[in-house]
mmCIF file of C-alpha atoms in Angstrom:
data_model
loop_
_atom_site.group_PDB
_atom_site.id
_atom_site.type_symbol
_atom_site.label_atom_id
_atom_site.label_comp_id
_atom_site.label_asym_id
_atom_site.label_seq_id
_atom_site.Cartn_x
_atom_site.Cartn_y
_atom_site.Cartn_z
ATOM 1 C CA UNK U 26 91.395 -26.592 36.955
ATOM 2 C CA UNK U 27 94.851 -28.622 37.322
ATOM 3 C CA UNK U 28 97.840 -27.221 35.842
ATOM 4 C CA UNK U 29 97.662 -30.215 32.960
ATOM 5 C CA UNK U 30 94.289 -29.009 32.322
ATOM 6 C CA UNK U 31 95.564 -25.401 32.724
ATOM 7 C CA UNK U 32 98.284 -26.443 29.756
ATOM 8 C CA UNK U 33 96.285 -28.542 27.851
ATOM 9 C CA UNK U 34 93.749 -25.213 27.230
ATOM 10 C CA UNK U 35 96.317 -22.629 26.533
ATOM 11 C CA UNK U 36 97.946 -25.109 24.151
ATOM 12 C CA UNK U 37 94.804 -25.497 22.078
ATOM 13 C CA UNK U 38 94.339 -21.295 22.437
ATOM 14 C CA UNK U 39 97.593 -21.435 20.349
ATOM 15 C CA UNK U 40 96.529 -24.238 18.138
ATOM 16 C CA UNK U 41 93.583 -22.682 17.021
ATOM 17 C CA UNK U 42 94.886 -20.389 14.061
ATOM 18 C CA UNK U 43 97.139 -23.699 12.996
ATOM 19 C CA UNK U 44 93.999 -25.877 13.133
ATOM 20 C CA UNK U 45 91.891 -23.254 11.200
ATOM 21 C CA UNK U 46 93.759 -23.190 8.322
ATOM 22 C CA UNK U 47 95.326 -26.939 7.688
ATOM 23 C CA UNK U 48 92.430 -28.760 9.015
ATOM 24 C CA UNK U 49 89.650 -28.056 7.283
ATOM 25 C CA UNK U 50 89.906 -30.009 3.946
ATOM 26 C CA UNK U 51 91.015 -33.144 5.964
ATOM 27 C CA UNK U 52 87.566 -35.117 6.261
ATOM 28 C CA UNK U 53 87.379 -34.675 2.474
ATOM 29 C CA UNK U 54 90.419 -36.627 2.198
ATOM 30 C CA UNK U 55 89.735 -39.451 4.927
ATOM 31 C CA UNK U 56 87.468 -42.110 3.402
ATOM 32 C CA UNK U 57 87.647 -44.313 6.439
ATOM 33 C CA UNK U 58 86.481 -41.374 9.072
ATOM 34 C CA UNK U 59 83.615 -39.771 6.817
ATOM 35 C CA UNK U 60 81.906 -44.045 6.535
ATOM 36 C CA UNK U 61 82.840 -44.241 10.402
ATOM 37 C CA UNK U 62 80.433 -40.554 11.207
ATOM 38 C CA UNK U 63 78.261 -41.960 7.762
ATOM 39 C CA UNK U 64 77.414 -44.824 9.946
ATOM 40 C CA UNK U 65 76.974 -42.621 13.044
ATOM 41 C CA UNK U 66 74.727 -40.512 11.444
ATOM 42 C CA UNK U 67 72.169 -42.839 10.134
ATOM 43 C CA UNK U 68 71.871 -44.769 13.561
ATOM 44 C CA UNK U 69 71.558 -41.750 14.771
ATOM 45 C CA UNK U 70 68.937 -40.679 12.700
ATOM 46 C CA UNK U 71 67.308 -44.017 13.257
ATOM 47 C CA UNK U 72 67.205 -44.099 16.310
ATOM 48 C CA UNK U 73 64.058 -41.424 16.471
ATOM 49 C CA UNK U 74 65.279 -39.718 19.445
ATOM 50 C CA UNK U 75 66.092 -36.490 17.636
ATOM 51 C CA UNK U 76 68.290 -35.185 15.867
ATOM 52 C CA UNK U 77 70.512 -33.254 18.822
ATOM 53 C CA UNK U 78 74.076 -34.220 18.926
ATOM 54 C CA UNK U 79 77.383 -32.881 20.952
ATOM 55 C CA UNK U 80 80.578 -32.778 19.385
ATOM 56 C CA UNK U 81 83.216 -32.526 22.890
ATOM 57 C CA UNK U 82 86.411 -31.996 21.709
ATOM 58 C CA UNK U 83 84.827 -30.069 18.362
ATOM 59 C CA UNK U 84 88.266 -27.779 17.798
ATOM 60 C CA UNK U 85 87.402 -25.242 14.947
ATOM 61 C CA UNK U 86 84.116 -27.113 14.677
ATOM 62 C CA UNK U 87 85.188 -28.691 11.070
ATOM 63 C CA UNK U 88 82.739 -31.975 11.300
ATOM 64 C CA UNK U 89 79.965 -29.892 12.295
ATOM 65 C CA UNK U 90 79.047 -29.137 8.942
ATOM 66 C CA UNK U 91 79.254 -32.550 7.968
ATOM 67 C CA UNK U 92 76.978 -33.741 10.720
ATOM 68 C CA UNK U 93 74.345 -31.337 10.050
ATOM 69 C CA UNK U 94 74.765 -32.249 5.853
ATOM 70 C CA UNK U 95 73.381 -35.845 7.516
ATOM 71 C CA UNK U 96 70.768 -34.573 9.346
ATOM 72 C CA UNK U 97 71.550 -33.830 12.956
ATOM 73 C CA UNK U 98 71.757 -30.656 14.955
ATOM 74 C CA UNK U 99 75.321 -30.328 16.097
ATOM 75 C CA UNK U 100 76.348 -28.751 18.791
ATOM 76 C CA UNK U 101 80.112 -28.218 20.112
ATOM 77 C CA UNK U 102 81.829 -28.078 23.170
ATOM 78 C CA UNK U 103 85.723 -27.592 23.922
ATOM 79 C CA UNK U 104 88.202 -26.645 26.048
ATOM 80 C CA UNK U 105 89.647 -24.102 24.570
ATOM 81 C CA UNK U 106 88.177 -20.326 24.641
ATOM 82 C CA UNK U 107 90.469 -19.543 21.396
ATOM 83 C CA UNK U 108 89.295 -22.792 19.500
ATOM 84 C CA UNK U 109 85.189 -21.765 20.219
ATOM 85 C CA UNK U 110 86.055 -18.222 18.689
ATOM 86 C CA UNK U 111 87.337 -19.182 15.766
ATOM 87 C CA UNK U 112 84.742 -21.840 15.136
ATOM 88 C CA UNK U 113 82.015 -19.313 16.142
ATOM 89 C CA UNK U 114 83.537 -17.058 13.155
ATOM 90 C CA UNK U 115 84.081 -20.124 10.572
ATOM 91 C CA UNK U 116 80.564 -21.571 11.714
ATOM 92 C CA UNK U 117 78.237 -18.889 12.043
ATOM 93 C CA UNK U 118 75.107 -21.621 12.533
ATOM 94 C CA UNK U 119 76.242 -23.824 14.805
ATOM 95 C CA UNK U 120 76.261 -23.414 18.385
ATOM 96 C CA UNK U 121 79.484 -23.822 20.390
ATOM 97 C CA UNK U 122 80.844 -23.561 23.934
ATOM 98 C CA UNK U 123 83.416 -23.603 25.638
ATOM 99 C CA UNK U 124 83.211 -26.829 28.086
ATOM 100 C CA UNK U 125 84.963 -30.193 29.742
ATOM 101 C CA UNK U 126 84.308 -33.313 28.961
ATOM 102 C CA UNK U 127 84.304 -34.249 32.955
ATOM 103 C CA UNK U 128 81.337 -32.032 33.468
ATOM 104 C CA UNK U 129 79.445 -31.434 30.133
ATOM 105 C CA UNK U 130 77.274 -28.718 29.844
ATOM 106 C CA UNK U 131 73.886 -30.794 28.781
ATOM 107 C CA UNK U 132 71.463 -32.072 31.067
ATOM 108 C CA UNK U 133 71.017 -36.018 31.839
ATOM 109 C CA UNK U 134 69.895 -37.756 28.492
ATOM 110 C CA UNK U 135 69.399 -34.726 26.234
ATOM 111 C CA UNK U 136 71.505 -35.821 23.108
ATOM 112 C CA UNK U 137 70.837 -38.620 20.619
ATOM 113 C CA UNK U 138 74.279 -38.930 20.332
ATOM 114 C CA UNK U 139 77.721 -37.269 20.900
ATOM 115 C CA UNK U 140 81.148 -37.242 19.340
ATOM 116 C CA UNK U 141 84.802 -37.750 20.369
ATOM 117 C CA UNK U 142 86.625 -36.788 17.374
ATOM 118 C CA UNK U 143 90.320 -37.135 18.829
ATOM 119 C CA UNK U 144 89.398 -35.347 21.727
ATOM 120 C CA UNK U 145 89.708 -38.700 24.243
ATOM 121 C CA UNK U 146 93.608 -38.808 23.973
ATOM 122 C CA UNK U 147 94.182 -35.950 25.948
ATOM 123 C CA UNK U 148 92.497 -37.456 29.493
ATOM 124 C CA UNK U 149 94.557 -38.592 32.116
ATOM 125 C CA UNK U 150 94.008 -42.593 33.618
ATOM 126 C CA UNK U 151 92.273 -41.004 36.438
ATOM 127 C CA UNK U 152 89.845 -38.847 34.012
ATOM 128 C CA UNK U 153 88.859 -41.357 31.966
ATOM 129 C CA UNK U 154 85.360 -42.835 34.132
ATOM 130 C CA UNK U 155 84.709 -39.503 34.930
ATOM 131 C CA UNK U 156 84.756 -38.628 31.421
ATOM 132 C CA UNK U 157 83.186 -41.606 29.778
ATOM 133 C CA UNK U 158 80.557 -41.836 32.491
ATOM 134 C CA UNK U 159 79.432 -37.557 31.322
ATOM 135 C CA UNK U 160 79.393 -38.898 27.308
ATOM 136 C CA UNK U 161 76.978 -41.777 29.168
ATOM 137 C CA UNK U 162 75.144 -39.522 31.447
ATOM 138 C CA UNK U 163 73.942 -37.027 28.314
ATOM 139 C CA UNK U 164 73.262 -39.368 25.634
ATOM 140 C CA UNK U 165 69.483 -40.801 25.384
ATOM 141 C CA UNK U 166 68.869 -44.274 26.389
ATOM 142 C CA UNK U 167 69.355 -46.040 22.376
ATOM 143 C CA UNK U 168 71.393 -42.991 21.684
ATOM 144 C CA UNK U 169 74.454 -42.980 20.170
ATOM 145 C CA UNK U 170 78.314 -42.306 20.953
ATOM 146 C CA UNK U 171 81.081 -42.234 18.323
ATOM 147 C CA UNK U 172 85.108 -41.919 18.812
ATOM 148 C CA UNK U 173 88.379 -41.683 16.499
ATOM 149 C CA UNK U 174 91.773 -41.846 18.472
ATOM 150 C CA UNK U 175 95.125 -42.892 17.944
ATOM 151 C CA UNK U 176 95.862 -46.162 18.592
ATOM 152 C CA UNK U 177 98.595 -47.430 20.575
ATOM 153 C CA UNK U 178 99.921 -48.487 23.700
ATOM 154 C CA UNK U 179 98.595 -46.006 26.511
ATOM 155 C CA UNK U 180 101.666 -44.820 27.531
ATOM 156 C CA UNK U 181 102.321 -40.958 28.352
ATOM 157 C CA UNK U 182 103.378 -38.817 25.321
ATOM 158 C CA UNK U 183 104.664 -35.552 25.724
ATOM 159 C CA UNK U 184 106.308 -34.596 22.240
ATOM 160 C CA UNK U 185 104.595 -34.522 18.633
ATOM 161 C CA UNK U 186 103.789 -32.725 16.008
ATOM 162 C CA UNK U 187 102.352 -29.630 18.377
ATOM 163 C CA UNK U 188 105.755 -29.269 19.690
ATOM 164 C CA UNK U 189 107.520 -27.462 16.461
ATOM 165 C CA UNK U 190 104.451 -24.686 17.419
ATOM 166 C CA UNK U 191 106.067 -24.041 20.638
ATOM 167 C CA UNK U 192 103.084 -25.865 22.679
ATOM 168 C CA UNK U 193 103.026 -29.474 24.419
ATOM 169 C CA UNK U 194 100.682 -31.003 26.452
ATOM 170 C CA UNK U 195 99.876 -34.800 27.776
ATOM 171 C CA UNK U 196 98.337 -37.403 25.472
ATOM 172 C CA UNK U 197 98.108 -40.818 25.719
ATOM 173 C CA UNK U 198 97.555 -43.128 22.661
ATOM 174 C CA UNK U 199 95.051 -46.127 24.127
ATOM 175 C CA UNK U 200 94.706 -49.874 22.561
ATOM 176 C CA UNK U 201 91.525 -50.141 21.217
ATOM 177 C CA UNK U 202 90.666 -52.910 23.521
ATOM 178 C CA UNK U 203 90.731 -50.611 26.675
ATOM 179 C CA UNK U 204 88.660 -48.230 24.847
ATOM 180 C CA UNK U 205 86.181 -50.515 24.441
ATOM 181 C CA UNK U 206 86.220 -51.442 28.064
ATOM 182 C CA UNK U 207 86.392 -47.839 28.973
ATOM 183 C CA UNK U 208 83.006 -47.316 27.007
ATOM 184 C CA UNK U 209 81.193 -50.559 27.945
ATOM 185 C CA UNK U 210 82.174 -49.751 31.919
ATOM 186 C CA UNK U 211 80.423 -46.412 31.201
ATOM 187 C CA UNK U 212 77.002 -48.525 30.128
ATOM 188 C CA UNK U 213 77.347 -48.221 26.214
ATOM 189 C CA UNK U 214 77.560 -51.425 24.306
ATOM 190 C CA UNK U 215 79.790 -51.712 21.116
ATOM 191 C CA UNK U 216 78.592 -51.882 18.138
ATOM 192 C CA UNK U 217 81.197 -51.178 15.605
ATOM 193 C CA UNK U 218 85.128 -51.001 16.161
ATOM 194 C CA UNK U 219 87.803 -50.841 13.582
ATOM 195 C CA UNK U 220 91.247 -49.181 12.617
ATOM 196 C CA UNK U 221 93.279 -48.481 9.537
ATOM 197 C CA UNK U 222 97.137 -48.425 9.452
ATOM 198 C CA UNK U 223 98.972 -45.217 9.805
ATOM 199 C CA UNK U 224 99.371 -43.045 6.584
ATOM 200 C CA UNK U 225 102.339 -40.994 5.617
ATOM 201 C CA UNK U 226 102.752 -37.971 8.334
ATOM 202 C CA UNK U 227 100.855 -40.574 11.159
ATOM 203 C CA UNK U 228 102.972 -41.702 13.881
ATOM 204 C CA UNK U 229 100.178 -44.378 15.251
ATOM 205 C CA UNK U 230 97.195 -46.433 13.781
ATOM 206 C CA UNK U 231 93.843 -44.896 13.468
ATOM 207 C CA UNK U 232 91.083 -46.655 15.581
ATOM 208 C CA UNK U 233 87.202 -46.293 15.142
ATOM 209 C CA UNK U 234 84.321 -47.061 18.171
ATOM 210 C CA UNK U 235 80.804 -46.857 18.004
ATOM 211 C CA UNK U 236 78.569 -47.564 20.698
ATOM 212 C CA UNK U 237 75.382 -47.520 21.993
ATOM 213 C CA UNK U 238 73.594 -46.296 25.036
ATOM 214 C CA UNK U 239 71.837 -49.157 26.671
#
């Protein structure tokens, strides 16, 4: 691992205990996200090739019971050792590991679909085909592949909210046009983008990408 990589982890370790207790009631209050993963969910579904679905970047696993409410089979993957044990405690029936989204642990085309719930922002320029080209590389041909991130202008960030928790790491807030040609230079074609202006407590716009899997 690189010492970003090396931060970015132990940051998240931290995190974790933060996460777990403010982040949980969130989707119930985000309208916008919950149609965005609504609309996921029933391509998905759709789409007849299964219900098995990653969620990279899963945290404390919060969607996962969402997902699974919709009728997929979640399963989630992150960085951070802490983050899997507290959403192995919290989520009991789901299965989680701890993983990188540059070398996923699922075998070529075994997911219908996989999910990037703010988990993109943290990858470096020089991560990002490596990293789009894994979310390619395990999702089904017709499968599915859904994103939120913060919208900006794809410059490095180094201070935020994290910060008054005595962690920092890299992020990078990325115009929605170069995550679309991020995704389509993987082989996924777009199907759905959007955004919604920043709320009180946001510092960026929210942006929304669904693709498929050619």
């Amino acid at each position: 691992m690189t010492s970003r990589t090396d931060e970015l982890r132990d940051a998240h370790d931290v995190l974790a205990a933060y996460y777990r207790e403010h982040l949980p009631g969130a989707l119930a209050k985000a309208p916008v996200e919950r149609a965005v993963l609504d609309l996921f969910c029933e391509l998905t579904r759709d789409a007849g090739l299964g219900g098995d679905v990653g969620d990279v970047g899963c945290g404390t696993g919060r969607i996962m019971p969402y997902l699974a409410a919709r009728g997929l089979r979640p399963r989630g993957v992150d960085l951070s050792p802490e983050m899997v044990r507290v959403a192995r405690e919290d989520h009991p029936d789901f299965a989680f590991e701890v993983g990188d989204v540059r070398a996923l642990p699922f075998a070529d085309a075994e997911l219908a679909g996989v999910v990037c719930w703010y988990s993109l922002l943290f990858l470096a320029p020089e991560d990002r085909a490596v990293a789009f080209g894994e979310l390619a590389r395990v999702v089904k041909p017709g499968g599915y592949f859904v994103t939120a991130f913060k919208a900006g202008d794809g410059k490095l960030r180094r201070s935020g909210p994290a910060a008054r928790l005595g962690v920092n790491f890299d992020r990078y807030h990325l115009s929605p046009e170069e995550m679309r040609r991020w995704a389509t230079g993987a082989g996924f074609t777009i199907v759905y983008w959007g955004g919604r202006p920043a709320e009180d407590g946001e510092e960026t716009p929210q942006g929304y990408l669904l693709c498929r899997k050619g």
